[in-house]
PDB file of C-alpha atoms in Angstrom:
ATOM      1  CA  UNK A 710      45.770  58.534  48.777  1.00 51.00           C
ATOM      2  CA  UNK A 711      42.218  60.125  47.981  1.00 55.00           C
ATOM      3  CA  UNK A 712      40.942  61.816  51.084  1.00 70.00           C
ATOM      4  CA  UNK A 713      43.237  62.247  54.804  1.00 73.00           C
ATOM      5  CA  UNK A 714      43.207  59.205  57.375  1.00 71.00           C
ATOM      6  CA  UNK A 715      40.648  59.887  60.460  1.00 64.00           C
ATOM      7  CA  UNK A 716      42.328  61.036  63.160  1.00 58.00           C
ATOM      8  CA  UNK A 717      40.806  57.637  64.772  1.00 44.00           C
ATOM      9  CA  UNK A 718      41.933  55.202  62.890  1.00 39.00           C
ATOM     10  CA  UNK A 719      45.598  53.758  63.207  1.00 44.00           C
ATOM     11  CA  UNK A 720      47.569  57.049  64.463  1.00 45.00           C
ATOM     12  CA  UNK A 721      51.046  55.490  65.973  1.00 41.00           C
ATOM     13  CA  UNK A 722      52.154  56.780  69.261  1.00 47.00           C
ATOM     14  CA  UNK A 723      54.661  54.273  70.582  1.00 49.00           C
ATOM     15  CA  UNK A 724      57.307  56.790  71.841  1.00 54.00           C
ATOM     16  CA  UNK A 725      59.696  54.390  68.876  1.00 65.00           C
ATOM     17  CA  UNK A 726      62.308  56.377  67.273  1.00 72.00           C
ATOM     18  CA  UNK A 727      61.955  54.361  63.899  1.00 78.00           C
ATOM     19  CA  UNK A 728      59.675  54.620  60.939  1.00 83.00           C
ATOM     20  CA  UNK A 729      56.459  52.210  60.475  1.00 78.00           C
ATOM     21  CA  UNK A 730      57.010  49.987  57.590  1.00 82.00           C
ATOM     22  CA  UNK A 731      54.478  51.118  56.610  1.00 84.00           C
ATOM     23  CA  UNK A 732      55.649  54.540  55.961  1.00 89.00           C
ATOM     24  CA  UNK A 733      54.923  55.684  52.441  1.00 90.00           C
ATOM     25  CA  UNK A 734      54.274  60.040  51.995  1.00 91.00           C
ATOM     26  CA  UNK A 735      56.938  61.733  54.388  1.00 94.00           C
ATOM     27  CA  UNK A 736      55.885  64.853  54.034  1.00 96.00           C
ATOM     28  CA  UNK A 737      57.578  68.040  56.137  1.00 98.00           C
ATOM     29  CA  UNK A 738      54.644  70.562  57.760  1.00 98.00           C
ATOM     30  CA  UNK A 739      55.614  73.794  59.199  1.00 96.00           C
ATOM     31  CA  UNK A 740      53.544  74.577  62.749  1.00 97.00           C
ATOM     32  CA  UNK A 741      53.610  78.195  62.732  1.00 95.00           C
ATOM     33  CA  UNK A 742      52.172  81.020  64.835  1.00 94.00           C
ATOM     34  CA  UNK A 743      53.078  83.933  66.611  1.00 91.00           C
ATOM     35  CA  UNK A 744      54.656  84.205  69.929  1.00 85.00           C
ATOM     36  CA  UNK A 745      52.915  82.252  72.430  1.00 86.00           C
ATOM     37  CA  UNK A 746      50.323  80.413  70.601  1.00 92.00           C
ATOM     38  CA  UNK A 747      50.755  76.936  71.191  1.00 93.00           C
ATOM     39  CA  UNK A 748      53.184  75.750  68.611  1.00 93.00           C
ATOM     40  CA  UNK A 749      55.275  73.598  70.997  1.00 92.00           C
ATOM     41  CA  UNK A 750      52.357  72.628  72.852  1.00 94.00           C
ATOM     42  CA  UNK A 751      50.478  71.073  69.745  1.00 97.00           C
ATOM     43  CA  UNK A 752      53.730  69.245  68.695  1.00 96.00           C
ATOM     44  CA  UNK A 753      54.233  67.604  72.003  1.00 94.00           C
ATOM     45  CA  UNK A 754      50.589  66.421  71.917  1.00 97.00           C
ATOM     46  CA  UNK A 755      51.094  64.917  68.661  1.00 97.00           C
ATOM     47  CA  UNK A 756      54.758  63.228  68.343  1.00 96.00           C
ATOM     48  CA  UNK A 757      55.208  59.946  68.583  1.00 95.00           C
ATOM     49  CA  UNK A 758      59.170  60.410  69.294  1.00 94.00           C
ATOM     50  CA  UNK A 759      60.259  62.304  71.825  1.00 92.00           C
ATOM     51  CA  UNK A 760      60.362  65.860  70.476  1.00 90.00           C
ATOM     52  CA  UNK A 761      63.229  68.404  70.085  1.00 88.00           C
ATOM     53  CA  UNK A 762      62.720  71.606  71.541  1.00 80.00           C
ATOM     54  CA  UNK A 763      64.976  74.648  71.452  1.00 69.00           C
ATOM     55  CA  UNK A 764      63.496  76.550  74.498  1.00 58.00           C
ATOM     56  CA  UNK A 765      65.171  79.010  76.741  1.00 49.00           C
ATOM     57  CA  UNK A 766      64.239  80.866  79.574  1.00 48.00           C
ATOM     58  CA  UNK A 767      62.910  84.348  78.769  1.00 44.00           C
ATOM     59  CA  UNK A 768      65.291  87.036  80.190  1.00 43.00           C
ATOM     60  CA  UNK A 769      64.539  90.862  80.917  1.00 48.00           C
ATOM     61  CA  UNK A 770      66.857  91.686  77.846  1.00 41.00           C
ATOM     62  CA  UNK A 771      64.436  89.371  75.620  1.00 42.00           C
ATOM     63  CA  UNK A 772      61.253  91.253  77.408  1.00 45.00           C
ATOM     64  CA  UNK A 773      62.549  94.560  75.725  1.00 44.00           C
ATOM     65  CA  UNK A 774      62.193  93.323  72.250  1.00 44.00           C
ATOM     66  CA  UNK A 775      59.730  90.940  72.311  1.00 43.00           C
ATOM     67  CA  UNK A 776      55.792  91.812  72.443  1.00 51.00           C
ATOM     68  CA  UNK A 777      54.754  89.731  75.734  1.00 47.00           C
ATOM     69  CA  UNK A 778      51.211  92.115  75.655  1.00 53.00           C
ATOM     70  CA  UNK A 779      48.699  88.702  76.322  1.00 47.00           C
ATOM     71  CA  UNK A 780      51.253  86.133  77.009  1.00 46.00           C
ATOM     72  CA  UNK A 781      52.728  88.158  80.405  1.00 47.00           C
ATOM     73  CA  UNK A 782      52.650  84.225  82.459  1.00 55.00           C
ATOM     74  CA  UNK A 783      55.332  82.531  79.350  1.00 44.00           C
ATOM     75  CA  UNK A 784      58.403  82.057  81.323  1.00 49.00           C
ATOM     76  CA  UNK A 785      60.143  79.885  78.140  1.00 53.00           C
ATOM     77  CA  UNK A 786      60.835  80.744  73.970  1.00 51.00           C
ATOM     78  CA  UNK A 787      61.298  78.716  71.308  1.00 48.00           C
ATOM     79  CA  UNK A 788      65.283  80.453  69.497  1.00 51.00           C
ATOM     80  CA  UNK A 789      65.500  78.062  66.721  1.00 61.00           C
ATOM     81  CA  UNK A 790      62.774  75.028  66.147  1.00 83.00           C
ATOM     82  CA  UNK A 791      60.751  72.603  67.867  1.00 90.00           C
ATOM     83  CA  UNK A 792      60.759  69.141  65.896  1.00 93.00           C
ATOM     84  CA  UNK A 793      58.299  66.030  66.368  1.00 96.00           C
ATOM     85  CA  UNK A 794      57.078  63.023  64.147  1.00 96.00           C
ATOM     86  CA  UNK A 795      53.369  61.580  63.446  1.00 96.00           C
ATOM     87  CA  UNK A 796      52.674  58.755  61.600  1.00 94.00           C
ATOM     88  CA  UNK A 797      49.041  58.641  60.175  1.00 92.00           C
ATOM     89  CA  UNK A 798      46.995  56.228  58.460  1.00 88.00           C
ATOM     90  CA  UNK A 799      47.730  55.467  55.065  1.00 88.00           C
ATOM     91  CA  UNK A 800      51.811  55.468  55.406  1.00 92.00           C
ATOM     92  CA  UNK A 801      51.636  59.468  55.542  1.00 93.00           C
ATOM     93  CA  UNK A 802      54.169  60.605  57.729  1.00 95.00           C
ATOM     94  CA  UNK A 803      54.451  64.456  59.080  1.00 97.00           C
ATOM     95  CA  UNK A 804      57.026  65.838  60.146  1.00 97.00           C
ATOM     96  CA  UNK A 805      56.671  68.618  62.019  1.00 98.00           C
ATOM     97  CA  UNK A 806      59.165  71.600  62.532  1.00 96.00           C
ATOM     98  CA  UNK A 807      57.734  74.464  64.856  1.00 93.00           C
ATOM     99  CA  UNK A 808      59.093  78.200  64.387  1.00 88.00           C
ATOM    100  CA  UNK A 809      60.048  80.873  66.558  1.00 80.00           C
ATOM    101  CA  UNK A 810      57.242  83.185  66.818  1.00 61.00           C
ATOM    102  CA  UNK A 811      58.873  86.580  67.462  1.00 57.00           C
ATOM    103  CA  UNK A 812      60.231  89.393  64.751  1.00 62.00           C
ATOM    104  CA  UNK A 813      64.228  88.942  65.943  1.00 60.00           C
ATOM    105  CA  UNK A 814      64.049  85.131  64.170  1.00 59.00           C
ATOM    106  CA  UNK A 815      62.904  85.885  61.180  1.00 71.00           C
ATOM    107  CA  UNK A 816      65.875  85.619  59.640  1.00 75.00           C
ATOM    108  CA  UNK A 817      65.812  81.725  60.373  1.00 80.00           C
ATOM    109  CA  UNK A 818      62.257  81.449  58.310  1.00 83.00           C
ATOM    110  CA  UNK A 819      63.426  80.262  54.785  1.00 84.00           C
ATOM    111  CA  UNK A 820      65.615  77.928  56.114  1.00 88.00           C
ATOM    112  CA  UNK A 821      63.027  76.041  58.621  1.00 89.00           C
ATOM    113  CA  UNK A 822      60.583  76.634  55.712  1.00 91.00           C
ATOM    114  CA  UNK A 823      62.776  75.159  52.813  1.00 93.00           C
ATOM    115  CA  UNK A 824      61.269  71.964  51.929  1.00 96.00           C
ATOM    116  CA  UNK A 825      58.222  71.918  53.456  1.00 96.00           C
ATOM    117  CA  UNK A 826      54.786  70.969  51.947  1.00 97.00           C
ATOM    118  CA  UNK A 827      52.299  73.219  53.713  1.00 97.00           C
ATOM    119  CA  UNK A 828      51.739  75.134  56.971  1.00 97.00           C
ATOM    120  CA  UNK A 829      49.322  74.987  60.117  1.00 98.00           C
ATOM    121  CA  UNK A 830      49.177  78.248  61.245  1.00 97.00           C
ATOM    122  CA  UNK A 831      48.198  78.446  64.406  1.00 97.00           C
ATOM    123  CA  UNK A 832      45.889  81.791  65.995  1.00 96.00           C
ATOM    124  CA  UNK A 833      45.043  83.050  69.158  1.00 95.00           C
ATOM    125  CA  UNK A 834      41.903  84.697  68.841  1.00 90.00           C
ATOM    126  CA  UNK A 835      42.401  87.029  71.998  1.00 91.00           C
ATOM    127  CA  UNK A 836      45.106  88.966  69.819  1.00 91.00           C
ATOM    128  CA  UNK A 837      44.537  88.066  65.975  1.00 93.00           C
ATOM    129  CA  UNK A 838      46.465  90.937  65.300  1.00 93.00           C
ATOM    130  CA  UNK A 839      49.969  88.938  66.135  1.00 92.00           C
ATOM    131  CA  UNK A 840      48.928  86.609  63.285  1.00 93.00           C
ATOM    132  CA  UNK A 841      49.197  88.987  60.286  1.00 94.00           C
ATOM    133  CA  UNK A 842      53.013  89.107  60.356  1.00 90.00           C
ATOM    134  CA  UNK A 843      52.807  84.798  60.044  1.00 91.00           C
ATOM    135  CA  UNK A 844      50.429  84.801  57.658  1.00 93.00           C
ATOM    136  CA  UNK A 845      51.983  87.481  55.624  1.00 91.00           C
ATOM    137  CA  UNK A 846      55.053  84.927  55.812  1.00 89.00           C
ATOM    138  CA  UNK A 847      53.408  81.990  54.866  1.00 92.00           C
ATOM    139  CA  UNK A 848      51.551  83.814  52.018  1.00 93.00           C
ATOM    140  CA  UNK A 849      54.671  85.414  50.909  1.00 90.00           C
ATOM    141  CA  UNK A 850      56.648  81.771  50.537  1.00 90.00           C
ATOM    142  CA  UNK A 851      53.733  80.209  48.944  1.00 94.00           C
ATOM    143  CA  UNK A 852      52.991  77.686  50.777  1.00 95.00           C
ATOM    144  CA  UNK A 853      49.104  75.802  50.768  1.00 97.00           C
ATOM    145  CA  UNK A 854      48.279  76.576  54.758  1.00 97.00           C
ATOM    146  CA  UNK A 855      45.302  75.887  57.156  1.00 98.00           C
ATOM    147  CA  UNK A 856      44.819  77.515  60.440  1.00 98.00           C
ATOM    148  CA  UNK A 857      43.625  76.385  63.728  1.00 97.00           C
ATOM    149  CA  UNK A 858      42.349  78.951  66.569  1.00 96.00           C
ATOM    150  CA  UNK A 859      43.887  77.388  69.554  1.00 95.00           C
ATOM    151  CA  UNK A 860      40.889  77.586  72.710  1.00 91.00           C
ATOM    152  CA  UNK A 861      42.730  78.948  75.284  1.00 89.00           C
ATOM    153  CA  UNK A 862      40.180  79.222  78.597  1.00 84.00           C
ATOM    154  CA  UNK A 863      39.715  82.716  78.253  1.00 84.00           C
ATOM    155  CA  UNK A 864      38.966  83.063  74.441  1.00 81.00           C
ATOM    156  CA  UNK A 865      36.050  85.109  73.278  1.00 82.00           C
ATOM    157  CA  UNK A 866      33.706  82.260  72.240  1.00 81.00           C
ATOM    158  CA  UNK A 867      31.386  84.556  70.587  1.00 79.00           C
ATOM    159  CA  UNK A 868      32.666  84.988  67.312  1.00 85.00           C
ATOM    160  CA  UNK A 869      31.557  82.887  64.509  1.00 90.00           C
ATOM    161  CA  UNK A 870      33.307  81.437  61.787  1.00 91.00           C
ATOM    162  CA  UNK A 871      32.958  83.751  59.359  1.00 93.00           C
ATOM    163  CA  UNK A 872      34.109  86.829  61.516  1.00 93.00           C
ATOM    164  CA  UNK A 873      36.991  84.626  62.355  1.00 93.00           C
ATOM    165  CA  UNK A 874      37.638  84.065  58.411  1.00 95.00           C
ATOM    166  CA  UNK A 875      37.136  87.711  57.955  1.00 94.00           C
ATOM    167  CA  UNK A 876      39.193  89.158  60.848  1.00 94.00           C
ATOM    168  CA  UNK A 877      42.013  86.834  59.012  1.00 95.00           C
ATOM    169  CA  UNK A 878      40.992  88.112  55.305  1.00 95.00           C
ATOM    170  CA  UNK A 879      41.254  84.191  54.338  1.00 95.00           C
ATOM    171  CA  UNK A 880      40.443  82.985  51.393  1.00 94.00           C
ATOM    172  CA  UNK A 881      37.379  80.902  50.974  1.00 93.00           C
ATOM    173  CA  UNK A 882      39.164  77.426  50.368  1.00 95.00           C
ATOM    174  CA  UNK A 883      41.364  78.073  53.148  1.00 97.00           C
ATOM    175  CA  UNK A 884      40.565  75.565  55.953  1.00 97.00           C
ATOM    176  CA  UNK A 885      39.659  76.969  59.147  1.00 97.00           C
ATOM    177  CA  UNK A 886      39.256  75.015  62.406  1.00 97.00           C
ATOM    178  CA  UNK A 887      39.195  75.127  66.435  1.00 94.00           C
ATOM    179  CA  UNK A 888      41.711  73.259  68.239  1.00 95.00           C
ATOM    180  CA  UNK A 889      43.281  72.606  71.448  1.00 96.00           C
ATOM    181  CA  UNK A 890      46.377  72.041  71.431  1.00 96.00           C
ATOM    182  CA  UNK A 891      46.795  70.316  74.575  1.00 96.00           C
ATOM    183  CA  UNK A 892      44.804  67.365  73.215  1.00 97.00           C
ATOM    184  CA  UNK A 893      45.874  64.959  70.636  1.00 97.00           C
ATOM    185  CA  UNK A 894      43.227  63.893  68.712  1.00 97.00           C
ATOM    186  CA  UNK A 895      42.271  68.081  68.266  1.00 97.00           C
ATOM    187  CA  UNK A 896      45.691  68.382  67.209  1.00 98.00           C
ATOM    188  CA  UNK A 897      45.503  65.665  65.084  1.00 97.00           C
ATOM    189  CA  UNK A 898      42.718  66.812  63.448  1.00 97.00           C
ATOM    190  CA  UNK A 899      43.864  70.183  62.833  1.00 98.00           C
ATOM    191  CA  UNK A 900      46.643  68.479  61.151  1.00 98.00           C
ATOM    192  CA  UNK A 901      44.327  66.515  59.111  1.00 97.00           C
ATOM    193  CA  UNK A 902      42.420  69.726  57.567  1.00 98.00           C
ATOM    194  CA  UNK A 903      45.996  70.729  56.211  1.00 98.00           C
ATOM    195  CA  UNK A 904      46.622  67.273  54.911  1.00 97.00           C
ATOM    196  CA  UNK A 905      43.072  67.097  53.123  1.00 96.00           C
ATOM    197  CA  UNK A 906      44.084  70.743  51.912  1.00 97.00           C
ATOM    198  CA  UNK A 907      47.342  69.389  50.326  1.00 96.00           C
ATOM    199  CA  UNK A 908      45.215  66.660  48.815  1.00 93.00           C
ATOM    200  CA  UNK A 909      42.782  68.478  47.355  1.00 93.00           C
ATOM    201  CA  UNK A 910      45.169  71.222  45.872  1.00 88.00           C
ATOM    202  CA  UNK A 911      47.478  68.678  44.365  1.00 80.00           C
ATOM    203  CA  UNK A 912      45.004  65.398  43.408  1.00 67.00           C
ATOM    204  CA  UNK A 913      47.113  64.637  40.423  1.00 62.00           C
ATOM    205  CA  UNK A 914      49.788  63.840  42.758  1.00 61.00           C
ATOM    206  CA  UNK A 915      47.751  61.808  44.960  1.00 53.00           C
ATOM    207  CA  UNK A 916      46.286  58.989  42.876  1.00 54.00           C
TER     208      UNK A 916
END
């Protein structure tokens, strides 16, 4: 595979629990992000099986140690992964494991990020600050990453791209794009800037 499928063309979503025959590159993508951002949001736009979610109800014990400063209306947390499947053109097929977002389960990081190919990371850009522990993550494991500024309503809209890149300190190559994650085909393409970044890191492996 040369370049990443269009998000248009082909991109199953039966609700079928079994792989296309056509299947060919099964490739495992972390959807990461701090507390709140959209991780389990984006995955249930995108999966074509019914995902796995491990959400429980936020409790006044959890409100102690976790930072809710931005998020005050979540009522639900992710405590171990969320888990869906999208099958793109081309026989690529993502996997996609979602991570907790807050500090306490960090400890569960290498394990959800053992095998995986890459990362989305996803940002809020009302409070980029909660991305730098994520990043720093990501960065640390070594994983190729892109990441997507989900548009919640009351974003700023007035920052450009490149104060968004800087506020981040990413790295010129590193893909950068708005999403929503409420809609599929924006998910889908965020997705698709990762896969295109995998590509184009690794085009030996891709011929």
């Amino acid at each position: 595979m040369a370049s990443a499928p269009s998000s248009t063309s082909d991109t199953a979503h039966s609700g079928g629990i079994h792989l296309p025959d056509t299947a060919r590159d099964l490739v495992k993508i972390l959807v990461t992000g701090p507390f709140g951002v959209g991780k389990t949001t984006l995955i249930d736009s995108v999966s074509e099986i019914r995902p796995l979610h491990t959400e429980e109800q936020l409790t006044e014990a959890s409100a102690q140690v976790d930072d809710l400063d931005g998020v005050r209306e979540k009522s639900t947390t992710t405590v171990a992964i969320d888990f869906g499947r999208i099958s793109l053109a081309g026989g690529i097929v993502l996997y996609l494991f979602g991570t907790p977002g807050q500090e306490r389960f960090r400890s569960l990081w290498d394990d959800i990020a053992y095998g995986a190919l890459g990362a989305l990371v996803l940002v809020d850009s009302r409070r980029i600050d909660a991305s730098f522990d994520v990043l720093g993550l990501v960065e640390e494991s070594g994983l190729p990453y892109a990441v997507a500024f989900n548009s919640f309503p009351d974003a700023p809209r007035h920052y450009s791209g490149d104060q968004l890149r800087e506020a981040l300190d990413l790295e010129i190559d590193t893909p950068m794009v708005i999403c929503d994650a409420r809609d599929q085909n924006s998910s889908v393409d965020a997705l698709l800037s990762l896969v295109q970044h995998l590509i184009d890191s690794n085009p030996a492996e891709h011929r």
